Amino acid sequence: MSNLSPIHDYAAALEFLLGRIDYERAPTIPYQERHLKLDRMRDLLERLGNPHFGMPVVHIAGSKGKGSTATFVSSITSANGYRTGLYTSPHFQVVQERLRIDGLPCSEEEFVELTQYAVPAIKAMDACDDAPTFFEIITALAFVHFRRQQVDLAVLEVGLGGRLDSTNVCEPLVTIITSISFDHTRQLGNTLRSIAYEKAGIIKPNISVISGVRQGEARDEIERVARERGAPVITLGEDMEVVYHWRANGSGGESPTEAGPAGTMASSATNVASLTYVRRDHPGERLDWPLSMPGEHQAANAALALAAVDVLAEQGWQFCEESTREGLGSSRCPGRIEIVSRDPLVILDTAHNPASIRALLDVIRTSCHPARRVIVFGTTRGKDSAAMLAILATECDHLILTQYRNNPRSHPPDDLAMIVGELESQQMTRCTYEVIQSCESAWERARAMASDQDLICVTGSFFLAAELEGLVRG
C-alpha cells in the first residue's frame, strides 16, 4: 500500500481525522447497523493488513467502570513484564491518549505515521461511498500501533454498547462486563435487559466472561447470551467476593465493606485503601491488595481485573504476586473521583449517569466531610439529567450549572436550571443554585465562594472535566 498522503504533520493529521463523521460529537448518536457497520470496520482493517488477527485481547464493556477496569488490567499485565497496549475513549486532552503502551501514550510522531499509513485505505473506502467514522479509524489505528509495537496483550475498552462497537472485531482471551445501568438509553434501549443484550454482544463462543452485573434482568440476559455461546461466566458476588477496606491514617480504625455498585471512598494522600479478593473455587487464597483508586466501586472494578488475570493465568500466562500488587497499586485513571488539591478540597470527576453520580456522592458523604459542598455541573444532551440533578440537589449545598464548549452535545444550563427549579417547587432540593454559561467562569465562581473547609467538585461529563482540567489543576 502506498504511504503517499497529504498528512505532513500532527496538525494535518488531526484536521484529517476530526473532519470525519464523529458520533462522539454529533448532537444525537445513531445506533443501527446501517450506521455502525462491523463489516465496514473489517473492510478497513483488511485494507490495513488485518493487524488485529491473532492479537491477544482483553475486551471490556459496561455502563460504568470499564475505563478503570481496563486501566487495572493493563497496569497489572505491564507490571508482570508483558508489553501491554491499552485502548480507551474518549480522550481527556489529546487524541493519542487513547493509544497507550505500558501506560505511555502514542507520540505525535507515531500518530502522524499511523494516520499517513491509513489515509490511502480511508480514501479508497470514501470513494466506494462507505466512509469510515472517526471512531472506526482511531480503533483501526490502535490495532496498527499495537501490532507495530509488538504488544503481548491489548486491553480494549468498548466505546458504546458492545454488539456493534468497532472494537468488537477482536479475538479476546477473556471478556469483562463491568456493570449495567441506564445510560445511552436512546441507543441501547430503555430497559436493563436491552442494555445488557447490547453489552453482552462482546461475549464470544467458549471464551470466559467476567461479570460485575448483579441486577436480576441484566444478569439473566448476560447469562442467557453466555449459555447460548458456551461461554463460562464468573460473576462478582457469586463466584468471587471482594471486601473493600479504607483506613484514615492516624485514625487507628478500618472500615471494611462488601463491594457493591456504588462507591464509598475518596482518594487522598492521608487515606489507605485496599481490598480483599477471594475466588470461591480457591477459598484458601484470601489476599489483600492495595487499591490506588479508592472507593467500593473501584474495589469491584479491581476484583474484575484480578479475575481476568486469573483466567489468563489458567491459560498459561505468568503472574507473580509482587508484580501484580505493584501494578494494582500504581494504576491511575484521571477524572475518576480524582482529588486534585486541598484547602479547599477539589475533586475532578467524569460521572455522567445516575449510578456514577451516586458513587461520587457516597465517596463525598463517607470520607470527605467538608463544611459545604459546591458542585460545578454540566452534562450532555440525551443523558438522564433530571435523575442526576435530583440526586445532586439533595446532597450538595450549592449547585453551579454550566456547559462545556468543546462538543456540540452540551446540555444548555438554562434547561438544567428548569429541572432544578421544578425540584425546588416540589421541595425535593436542599441546595441553592445558579447558572453560569461559561464553564471557566463557573469554576472561578466556585473557587471564589469556597473556603478552605469546603469541597468543590466538577462533574457531569467527561467533556466538562476535560475542558476544565487545566484550570482545576492550576
CSV table of C-alpha atoms in Angstrom, one decimal:
chain,number,residue,atom,x,y,z
A,1,MET,CA,0.0,0.0,0.0
A,2,SER,CA,1.3,3.4,-0.9
A,3,ASN,CA,2.1,5.7,2.0
A,4,LEU,CA,1.6,8.9,0.0
A,5,SER,CA,-0.9,11.2,1.7
A,6,PRO,CA,-1.5,14.9,2.4
A,7,ILE,CA,-0.6,14.4,6.0
A,8,HIS,CA,2.7,16.1,6.8
A,9,ASP,CA,2.5,16.9,10.4
A,10,TYR,CA,0.4,16.4,13.6
A,11,ALA,CA,-1.9,19.4,12.9
A,12,ALA,CA,-2.7,18.0,9.5
A,13,ALA,CA,-3.4,14.5,11.0
A,14,LEU,CA,-5.8,16.0,13.5
A,15,GLU,CA,-7.5,18.0,10.8
A,16,PHE,CA,-8.0,15.0,8.6
A,17,LEU,CA,-9.4,12.8,11.4
A,18,LEU,CA,-11.6,15.4,13.0
A,19,GLY,CA,-13.2,16.0,9.7
A,20,ARG,CA,-14.7,12.5,9.7
A,21,ILE,CA,-18.1,11.6,11.0
A,22,ASP,CA,-17.7,11.6,14.7
A,23,TYR,CA,-20.7,10.3,16.7
A,24,GLU,CA,-18.9,11.4,20.0
A,25,ARG,CA,-19.6,15.0,18.9
A,26,ALA,CA,-22.8,14.5,17.0
A,27,PRO,CA,-26.0,16.0,18.6
A,28,THR,CA,-27.5,12.6,18.5
A,29,ILE,CA,-25.8,9.2,18.3
A,30,PRO,CA,-27.3,6.7,15.9
A,31,TYR,CA,-27.1,3.1,16.8
A,32,GLN,CA,-28.3,1.0,13.9
A,33,GLU,CA,-26.3,-1.4,11.8
A,34,ARG,CA,-26.5,0.9,8.8
A,35,HIS,CA,-24.5,3.5,10.8
A,36,LEU,CA,-22.3,1.2,12.9
A,37,LYS,CA,-21.1,-1.5,10.5
A,38,LEU,CA,-18.7,-4.1,11.7
A,39,ASP,CA,-18.4,-5.1,8.0
A,40,ARG,CA,-17.1,-1.6,7.3
A,41,MET,CA,-14.7,-1.9,10.2
A,42,ARG,CA,-13.4,-5.3,8.9
A,43,ASP,CA,-13.0,-3.8,5.5
A,44,LEU,CA,-10.9,-1.0,6.8
A,45,LEU,CA,-8.7,-3.4,8.8
A,46,GLU,CA,-8.3,-5.7,5.8
A,47,ARG,CA,-7.0,-2.8,3.8
A,48,LEU,CA,-4.6,-2.1,6.6
A,49,GLY,CA,-3.3,-5.7,6.7
A,50,ASN,CA,-5.6,-7.1,9.3
A,51,PRO,CA,-3.4,-6.0,12.3
A,52,HIS,CA,-6.0,-7.4,14.8
A,53,PHE,CA,-5.6,-11.0,13.6
A,54,GLY,CA,-4.1,-13.2,16.3
A,55,MET,CA,-3.7,-10.3,18.7
A,56,PRO,CA,-4.3,-11.5,22.3
A,57,VAL,CA,-7.0,-9.2,23.8
A,58,VAL,CA,-8.9,-8.5,27.0
A,59,HIS,CA,-12.2,-6.9,25.9
A,60,ILE,CA,-14.2,-4.8,28.3
A,61,ALA,CA,-17.7,-3.4,28.1
A,62,GLY,CA,-20.1,-1.9,30.8
A,63,SER,CA,-22.2,1.1,31.6
A,64,LYS,CA,-19.6,2.4,34.1
A,65,GLY,CA,-16.2,1.2,35.4
A,66,LYS,CA,-14.9,-0.1,32.1
A,67,GLY,CA,-12.2,2.5,31.8
A,68,SER,CA,-10.9,2.0,35.3
A,69,THR,CA,-11.1,-1.8,34.9
A,70,ALA,CA,-9.2,-1.6,31.6
A,71,THR,CA,-6.5,0.5,33.4
A,72,PHE,CA,-6.2,-2.0,36.2
A,73,VAL,CA,-5.8,-4.9,33.8
A,74,SER,CA,-3.2,-3.0,31.7
A,75,SER,CA,-1.2,-1.9,34.8
A,76,ILE,CA,-1.1,-5.4,36.2
A,77,THR,CA,0.0,-7.1,33.0
A,78,SER,CA,2.6,-4.4,32.3
A,79,ALA,CA,4.0,-4.8,35.8
A,80,ASN,CA,4.3,-8.5,35.2
A,81,GLY,CA,6.5,-7.9,32.2
A,82,TYR,CA,4.0,-8.1,29.4
A,83,ARG,CA,4.1,-5.3,26.8
A,84,THR,CA,0.5,-4.1,27.0
A,85,GLY,CA,-1.5,-1.9,24.7
A,86,LEU,CA,-4.4,0.0,26.2
A,87,TYR,CA,-7.2,1.5,24.1
A,88,THR,CA,-9.7,3.7,25.8
A,89,SER,CA,-12.1,6.5,24.9
A,90,PRO,CA,-12.8,9.3,24.9
A,91,HIS,CA,-9.6,11.2,25.4
A,92,PHE,CA,-9.0,13.8,28.1
A,93,GLN,CA,-6.9,16.3,26.2
A,94,VAL,CA,-5.2,14.8,23.1
A,95,VAL,CA,-6.4,12.1,20.9
A,96,GLN,CA,-3.3,9.9,21.1
A,97,GLU,CA,-4.0,9.4,24.8
A,98,ARG,CA,-6.4,6.7,23.6
A,99,LEU,CA,-3.5,4.6,22.4
A,100,ARG,CA,-1.1,3.6,25.2
A,101,ILE,CA,1.6,1.1,25.6
A,102,ASP,CA,2.7,0.3,29.1
A,103,GLY,CA,1.0,3.4,30.3
A,104,LEU,CA,2.6,5.8,27.8
A,105,PRO,CA,0.5,7.5,25.1
A,106,CYS,CA,1.4,7.3,21.4
A,107,SER,CA,3.7,10.1,20.5
A,108,GLU,CA,2.7,12.8,18.0
A,109,GLU,CA,5.3,11.5,15.5
A,110,GLU,CA,3.9,8.0,15.8
A,111,PHE,CA,0.4,9.3,15.4
A,112,VAL,CA,1.3,11.1,12.2
A,113,GLU,CA,2.9,8.0,10.8
A,114,LEU,CA,-0.2,5.9,11.7
A,115,THR,CA,-2.5,8.4,10.0
A,116,GLN,CA,-0.3,8.6,6.9
A,117,TYR,CA,-0.4,4.8,6.7
A,118,ALA,CA,-4.2,4.7,6.9
A,119,VAL,CA,-5.1,7.6,4.6
A,120,PRO,CA,-5.0,5.6,1.3
A,121,ALA,CA,-7.3,2.9,2.7
A,122,ILE,CA,-9.7,5.5,4.1
A,123,LYS,CA,-9.8,7.4,0.8
A,124,ALA,CA,-10.5,4.2,-1.1
A,125,MET,CA,-13.4,3.5,1.1
A,126,ASP,CA,-14.6,7.1,0.8
A,127,ALA,CA,-14.6,6.6,-3.0
A,128,CYS,CA,-16.9,3.5,-2.5
A,129,ASP,CA,-19.4,5.6,-0.5
A,130,ASP,CA,-18.6,3.7,2.6
A,131,ALA,CA,-16.7,6.2,4.6
A,132,PRO,CA,-15.3,5.0,7.9
A,133,THR,CA,-16.1,7.1,11.0
A,134,PHE,CA,-13.7,8.8,13.4
A,135,PHE,CA,-14.1,6.1,16.0
A,136,GLU,CA,-13.6,3.3,13.4
A,137,ILE,CA,-10.4,4.9,12.2
A,138,ILE,CA,-9.0,5.6,15.7
A,139,THR,CA,-9.8,2.0,16.6
A,140,ALA,CA,-8.0,0.7,13.5
A,141,LEU,CA,-5.0,2.9,14.3
A,142,ALA,CA,-4.9,1.4,17.7
A,143,PHE,CA,-4.7,-2.1,16.2
A,144,VAL,CA,-1.9,-1.0,13.8
A,145,HIS,CA,0.0,0.7,16.6
A,146,PHE,CA,-0.2,-2.3,18.9
A,147,ARG,CA,0.9,-4.6,16.0
A,148,ARG,CA,3.8,-2.4,15.1
A,149,GLN,CA,4.9,-2.1,18.7
A,150,GLN,CA,4.6,-5.9,19.1
A,151,VAL,CA,2.5,-5.9,22.2
A,152,ASP,CA,2.0,-9.1,24.1
A,153,LEU,CA,-1.6,-8.2,25.0
A,154,ALA,CA,-4.1,-5.5,24.0
A,155,VAL,CA,-6.7,-4.3,26.5
A,156,LEU,CA,-9.7,-2.8,24.6
A,157,GLU,CA,-12.4,-0.6,26.1
A,158,VAL,CA,-15.7,-0.6,24.2
A,159,GLY,CA,-16.8,2.8,23.0
A,160,LEU,CA,-20.6,2.4,23.0
A,161,GLY,CA,-22.7,-0.7,23.8
A,162,GLY,CA,-20.7,-3.7,22.6
A,163,ARG,CA,-22.5,-5.6,19.9
A,164,LEU,CA,-22.0,-3.0,17.2
A,165,ASP,CA,-18.9,-1.4,18.6
A,166,SER,CA,-15.8,-1.1,16.4
A,167,THR,CA,-13.7,-2.9,18.9
A,168,ASN,CA,-15.9,-6.0,18.6
A,169,VAL,CA,-13.9,-7.4,15.7
A,170,CYS,CA,-11.2,-8.6,18.2
A,171,GLU,CA,-10.4,-12.1,19.2
A,172,PRO,CA,-10.4,-11.9,23.0
A,173,LEU,CA,-8.8,-14.3,25.5
A,174,VAL,CA,-11.3,-13.1,28.1
A,175,THR,CA,-14.2,-10.6,28.2
A,176,ILE,CA,-15.4,-8.4,31.0
A,177,ILE,CA,-18.8,-6.7,31.5
A,178,THR,CA,-18.4,-4.3,34.5
A,179,SER,CA,-21.9,-3.1,35.2
A,180,ILE,CA,-25.3,-2.4,33.7
A,181,SER,CA,-27.1,0.9,34.4
A,182,PHE,CA,-29.3,3.3,32.5
A,183,ASP,CA,-27.1,5.2,30.0
A,184,HIS,CA,-27.3,5.8,26.3
A,185,THR,CA,-30.9,4.6,26.5
A,186,ARG,CA,-31.8,6.1,23.1
A,187,GLN,CA,-29.3,3.9,21.5
A,188,LEU,CA,-29.2,0.8,23.7
A,189,GLY,CA,-32.8,0.6,24.9
A,190,ASN,CA,-34.8,1.7,28.0
A,191,THR,CA,-34.6,-1.5,30.0
A,192,LEU,CA,-31.7,-3.0,31.8
A,193,ARG,CA,-32.3,-6.2,29.8
A,194,SER,CA,-32.0,-4.5,26.5
A,195,ILE,CA,-28.9,-2.6,27.6
A,196,ALA,CA,-27.4,-5.9,28.9
A,197,TYR,CA,-28.1,-7.5,25.5
A,198,GLU,CA,-26.0,-4.9,23.7
A,199,LYS,CA,-23.2,-5.2,26.2
A,200,ALA,CA,-23.3,-9.0,26.0
A,201,GLY,CA,-22.6,-8.7,22.3
A,202,ILE,CA,-18.9,-8.9,23.1
A,203,ILE,CA,-19.3,-12.4,24.5
A,204,LYS,CA,-17.5,-14.9,22.2
A,205,PRO,CA,-18.1,-18.7,21.9
A,206,ASN,CA,-16.3,-20.6,24.6
A,207,ILE,CA,-14.4,-17.5,25.9
A,208,SER,CA,-14.8,-16.8,29.7
A,209,VAL,CA,-16.7,-13.7,30.6
A,210,ILE,CA,-16.1,-11.9,33.9
A,211,SER,CA,-19.3,-10.1,35.1
A,212,GLY,CA,-19.8,-7.4,37.7
A,213,VAL,CA,-23.6,-7.3,36.9
A,214,ARG,CA,-25.9,-8.2,39.8
A,215,GLN,CA,-29.3,-6.8,38.8
A,216,GLY,CA,-31.8,-9.6,38.1
A,217,GLU,CA,-32.9,-9.0,34.5
A,218,ALA,CA,-29.5,-7.7,33.4
A,219,ARG,CA,-27.6,-10.6,35.0
A,220,ASP,CA,-30.1,-13.0,33.5
A,221,GLU,CA,-29.6,-11.6,30.0
A,222,ILE,CA,-25.8,-11.8,30.2
A,223,GLU,CA,-26.1,-15.4,31.5
A,224,ARG,CA,-28.5,-16.3,28.7
A,225,VAL,CA,-26.2,-15.0,25.9
A,226,ALA,CA,-23.2,-16.7,27.6
A,227,ARG,CA,-25.1,-20.0,27.7
A,228,GLU,CA,-26.0,-19.7,24.0
A,229,ARG,CA,-22.3,-19.2,23.2
A,230,GLY,CA,-20.9,-21.8,25.6
A,231,ALA,CA,-19.0,-19.0,27.5
A,232,PRO,CA,-18.2,-19.7,31.1
A,233,VAL,CA,-19.4,-16.8,33.4
A,234,ILE,CA,-17.5,-15.7,36.5
A,235,THR,CA,-19.8,-13.3,38.5
A,236,LEU,CA,-18.9,-10.9,41.2
A,237,GLY,CA,-20.8,-11.8,44.4
A,238,GLU,CA,-21.3,-15.4,43.3
A,239,ASP,CA,-18.0,-16.8,42.0
A,240,MET,CA,-15.8,-14.3,43.7
A,241,GLU,CA,-16.1,-11.9,46.6
A,242,VAL,CA,-14.4,-8.6,47.3
A,243,VAL,CA,-14.3,-6.7,50.6
A,244,TYR,CA,-13.2,-3.0,50.4
A,245,HIS,CA,-11.1,-1.5,53.2
A,246,TRP,CA,-10.5,2.1,54.0
A,247,ARG,CA,-8.3,3.4,56.8
A,248,ALA,CA,-7.7,7.0,57.6
A,249,ASN,CA,-4.1,7.3,58.6
A,250,GLY,CA,-3.8,8.3,62.2
A,251,SER,CA,-7.3,7.2,63.0
A,252,GLY,CA,-6.4,3.7,64.1
A,253,GLY,CA,-9.6,2.4,62.5
A,254,GLU,CA,-10.5,0.5,59.5
A,255,SER,CA,-13.9,0.3,57.7
A,256,PRO,CA,-14.4,-2.9,55.7
A,257,THR,CA,-17.4,-3.1,53.4
A,258,GLU,CA,-18.6,-5.6,50.9
A,259,ALA,CA,-18.2,-4.1,47.5
A,260,GLY,CA,-21.3,-3.2,45.6
A,261,PRO,CA,-22.4,-1.0,42.7
A,262,ALA,CA,-21.8,2.3,44.4
A,263,GLY,CA,-18.5,3.8,45.6
A,264,THR,CA,-17.8,4.8,49.2
A,265,MET,CA,-14.4,6.3,49.5
A,266,ALA,CA,-12.4,9.1,48.0
A,267,SER,CA,-8.7,9.0,47.3
A,268,SER,CA,-6.4,11.2,49.4
A,269,ALA,CA,-2.8,11.5,50.5
A,270,THR,CA,-3.7,10.5,54.0
A,271,ASN,CA,-6.1,7.6,53.4
A,272,VAL,CA,-5.2,4.0,52.7
A,273,ALA,CA,-7.4,1.8,50.6
A,274,SER,CA,-7.2,-1.9,49.9
A,275,LEU,CA,-9.4,-4.8,49.0
A,276,THR,CA,-9.6,-8.5,50.0
A,277,TYR,CA,-10.3,-10.7,46.9
A,278,VAL,CA,-11.5,-14.3,47.2
A,279,ARG,CA,-12.4,-16.8,44.4
A,280,ARG,CA,-14.9,-19.3,45.7
A,281,ASP,CA,-13.2,-22.1,43.8
A,282,HIS,CA,-10.0,-21.1,45.7
A,283,PRO,CA,-11.3,-20.3,49.2
A,284,GLY,CA,-7.9,-20.6,50.8
A,285,GLU,CA,-6.4,-17.9,48.6
A,286,ARG,CA,-7.6,-14.8,50.5
A,287,LEU,CA,-5.3,-12.0,49.6
A,288,ASP,CA,-5.3,-8.3,50.5
A,289,TRP,CA,-4.4,-6.0,47.6
A,290,PRO,CA,-3.5,-2.3,47.5
A,291,LEU,CA,-6.0,0.0,45.7
A,292,SER,CA,-4.7,3.1,44.1
A,293,MET,CA,-8.2,4.4,43.1
A,294,PRO,CA,-10.2,4.1,46.4
A,295,GLY,CA,-13.9,3.5,46.6
A,296,GLU,CA,-16.2,0.5,46.8
A,297,HIS,CA,-16.9,0.8,43.1
A,298,GLN,CA,-13.1,0.8,42.4
A,299,ALA,CA,-12.7,-2.3,44.6
A,300,ALA,CA,-15.3,-4.0,42.5
A,301,ASN,CA,-13.5,-2.9,39.3
A,302,ALA,CA,-10.2,-4.2,40.6
A,303,ALA,CA,-11.8,-7.5,41.5
A,304,LEU,CA,-13.0,-7.9,37.9
A,305,ALA,CA,-9.4,-7.2,36.7
A,306,LEU,CA,-8.0,-9.7,39.1
A,307,ALA,CA,-10.5,-12.3,37.9
A,308,ALA,CA,-9.4,-11.7,34.3
A,309,VAL,CA,-5.8,-12.1,35.4
A,310,ASP,CA,-6.8,-15.4,37.0
A,311,VAL,CA,-8.3,-16.6,33.6
A,312,LEU,CA,-5.1,-15.5,31.8
A,313,ALA,CA,-3.1,-17.5,34.3
A,314,GLU,CA,-5.2,-20.6,33.7
A,315,GLN,CA,-4.3,-20.1,30.0
A,316,GLY,CA,-0.6,-20.2,30.8
A,317,TRP,CA,0.3,-16.5,31.3
A,318,GLN,CA,2.7,-16.0,34.2
A,319,PHE,CA,1.9,-13.6,37.0
A,320,CYS,CA,3.7,-13.1,40.4
A,321,GLU,CA,2.0,-11.7,43.4
A,322,GLU,CA,4.6,-8.9,44.0
A,323,SER,CA,4.3,-7.6,40.4
A,324,THR,CA,0.5,-7.8,40.5
A,325,ARG,CA,0.5,-5.9,43.7
A,326,GLU,CA,2.7,-3.2,42.2
A,327,GLY,CA,0.6,-2.9,39.1
A,328,LEU,CA,-2.7,-2.7,41.0
A,329,GLY,CA,-1.3,-0.2,43.5
A,330,SER,CA,0.2,2.1,40.8
A,331,SER,CA,-2.9,2.3,38.5
A,332,ARG,CA,-4.1,5.8,37.7
A,333,CYS,CA,-7.2,6.9,35.8
A,334,PRO,CA,-7.7,10.7,35.6
A,335,GLY,CA,-11.1,12.1,36.4
A,336,ARG,CA,-12.4,9.2,38.4
A,337,ILE,CA,-13.3,10.9,41.6
A,338,GLU,CA,-9.8,12.4,41.4
A,339,ILE,CA,-8.6,14.6,44.3
A,340,VAL,CA,-6.7,17.4,42.6
A,341,SER,CA,-5.9,19.7,45.6
A,342,ARG,CA,-6.9,20.6,49.1
A,343,ASP,CA,-7.9,23.7,51.1
A,344,PRO,CA,-10.5,23.7,49.6
A,345,LEU,CA,-10.8,20.0,48.6
A,346,VAL,CA,-11.1,19.9,44.8
A,347,ILE,CA,-12.4,16.8,43.0
A,348,LEU,CA,-12.4,16.3,39.2
A,349,ASP,CA,-14.9,13.7,38.1
A,350,THR,CA,-16.4,12.3,34.9
A,351,ALA,CA,-19.6,10.8,36.3
A,352,HIS,CA,-22.3,11.1,33.6
A,353,ASN,CA,-25.2,8.9,34.7
A,354,PRO,CA,-27.2,8.5,37.9
A,355,ALA,CA,-25.2,5.4,39.1
A,356,SER,CA,-21.9,7.2,38.8
A,357,ILE,CA,-23.3,10.3,40.5
A,358,ARG,CA,-24.4,8.1,43.4
A,359,ALA,CA,-20.9,6.6,43.6
A,360,LEU,CA,-19.4,10.1,43.7
A,361,LEU,CA,-21.7,11.3,46.4
A,362,ASP,CA,-21.2,8.2,48.5
A,363,VAL,CA,-17.5,8.9,48.4
A,364,ILE,CA,-18.0,12.5,49.5
A,365,ARG,CA,-20.5,11.6,52.2
A,366,THR,CA,-18.5,8.9,53.8
A,367,SER,CA,-15.0,10.3,53.7
A,368,CYS,CA,-14.6,14.0,52.8
A,369,HIS,CA,-16.8,15.7,55.5
A,370,PRO,CA,-16.5,19.3,54.1
A,371,ALA,CA,-18.2,22.3,55.6
A,372,ARG,CA,-20.0,22.9,52.3
A,373,ARG,CA,-20.3,21.0,49.0
A,374,VAL,CA,-20.1,23.2,45.9
A,375,ILE,CA,-20.8,21.3,42.6
A,376,VAL,CA,-20.0,22.6,39.2
A,377,PHE,CA,-22.2,20.5,36.9
A,378,GLY,CA,-22.5,20.3,33.1
A,379,THR,CA,-23.7,17.4,31.1
A,380,THR,CA,-24.6,16.1,27.7
A,381,ARG,CA,-28.0,16.1,25.9
A,382,GLY,CA,-29.5,12.7,25.9
A,383,LYS,CA,-28.2,11.8,29.4
A,384,ASP,CA,-30.6,11.4,32.3
A,385,SER,CA,-30.0,14.9,33.5
A,386,ALA,CA,-33.2,15.0,35.6
A,387,ALA,CA,-32.2,11.9,37.6
A,388,MET,CA,-28.6,13.2,38.1
A,389,LEU,CA,-29.8,16.6,39.3
A,390,ALA,CA,-32.4,15.0,41.6
A,391,ILE,CA,-29.6,13.2,43.3
A,392,LEU,CA,-27.2,16.1,43.5
A,393,ALA,CA,-29.9,18.6,44.7
A,394,THR,CA,-30.4,16.6,47.9
A,395,GLU,CA,-26.7,16.2,48.6
A,396,CYS,CA,-24.9,19.4,47.8
A,397,ASP,CA,-25.1,22.9,49.3
A,398,HIS,CA,-24.6,25.0,46.1
A,399,LEU,CA,-25.0,23.9,42.5
A,400,ILE,CA,-23.4,25.8,39.6
A,401,LEU,CA,-25.0,24.8,36.3
A,402,THR,CA,-22.8,25.3,33.3
A,403,GLN,CA,-21.8,23.9,29.9
A,404,TYR,CA,-18.8,22.8,28.0
A,405,ARG,CA,-17.9,24.3,24.6
A,406,ASN,CA,-15.7,21.6,23.1
A,407,ASN,CA,-18.6,19.4,21.9
A,408,PRO,CA,-22.0,20.5,20.5
A,409,ARG,CA,-23.8,17.9,22.5
A,410,SER,CA,-23.6,20.0,25.7
A,411,HIS,CA,-26.9,20.4,27.6
A,412,PRO,CA,-27.9,24.1,27.9
A,413,PRO,CA,-27.6,25.1,31.5
A,414,ASP,CA,-30.8,27.2,31.4
A,415,ASP,CA,-32.6,23.9,30.7
A,416,LEU,CA,-30.8,22.3,33.6
A,417,ALA,CA,-31.9,25.2,35.8
A,418,MET,CA,-35.6,24.5,34.9
A,419,ILE,CA,-35.1,20.9,36.1
A,420,VAL,CA,-33.7,22.1,39.4
A,421,GLY,CA,-36.4,24.8,39.7
A,422,GLU,CA,-39.1,22.1,39.3
A,423,LEU,CA,-37.3,20.0,42.0
A,424,GLU,CA,-37.3,23.1,44.3
A,425,SER,CA,-41.0,23.7,43.7
A,426,GLN,CA,-41.6,20.1,44.9
A,427,GLN,CA,-39.4,20.6,47.9
A,428,MET,CA,-37.0,18.0,46.6
A,429,THR,CA,-33.8,20.0,46.9
A,430,ARG,CA,-31.8,21.4,49.8
A,431,CYS,CA,-29.3,23.4,47.7
A,432,THR,CA,-29.1,26.9,46.3
A,433,TYR,CA,-28.2,27.1,42.6
A,434,GLU,CA,-27.2,29.4,39.8
A,435,VAL,CA,-26.5,29.4,36.1
A,436,ILE,CA,-23.1,30.5,34.6
A,437,GLN,CA,-22.9,29.9,30.9
A,438,SER,CA,-19.1,29.8,30.7
A,439,CYS,CA,-17.6,26.7,32.5
A,440,GLU,CA,-14.4,28.7,33.1
A,441,SER,CA,-16.4,31.4,34.9
A,442,ALA,CA,-18.3,28.7,36.7
A,443,TRP,CA,-15.0,27.3,38.0
A,444,GLU,CA,-13.8,30.8,39.1
A,445,ARG,CA,-17.1,31.4,40.9
A,446,ALA,CA,-16.8,28.1,42.8
A,447,ARG,CA,-13.2,29.0,43.8
A,448,ALA,CA,-14.2,32.5,44.9
A,449,MET,CA,-17.1,31.2,47.1
A,450,ALA,CA,-15.4,28.2,48.7
A,451,SER,CA,-13.5,28.4,52.0
A,452,ASP,CA,-10.6,26.1,52.8
A,453,GLN,CA,-13.0,23.8,54.7
A,454,ASP,CA,-15.3,23.4,51.7
A,455,LEU,CA,-15.3,21.0,48.7
A,456,ILE,CA,-15.6,21.8,45.0
A,457,CYS,CA,-16.4,19.1,42.6
A,458,VAL,CA,-16.5,19.3,38.8
A,459,THR,CA,-18.8,16.6,37.4
A,460,GLY,CA,-21.5,15.6,35.0
A,461,SER,CA,-19.5,14.9,31.8
A,462,PHE,CA,-16.1,13.6,30.6
A,463,PHE,CA,-16.1,16.7,28.2
A,464,LEU,CA,-16.6,19.2,31.1
A,465,ALA,CA,-13.9,17.6,33.1
A,466,ALA,CA,-11.5,17.7,30.2
A,467,GLU,CA,-12.3,21.3,29.3
A,468,LEU,CA,-11.7,22.4,32.9
A,469,GLU,CA,-8.8,20.2,33.7
A,470,GLY,CA,-6.1,22.8,33.1
A,471,LEU,CA,-7.8,25.4,35.3
A,472,VAL,CA,-8.6,22.9,38.0
A,473,ARG,CA,-5.0,21.6,38.2
A,474,GLY,CA,-3.9,25.2,38.4
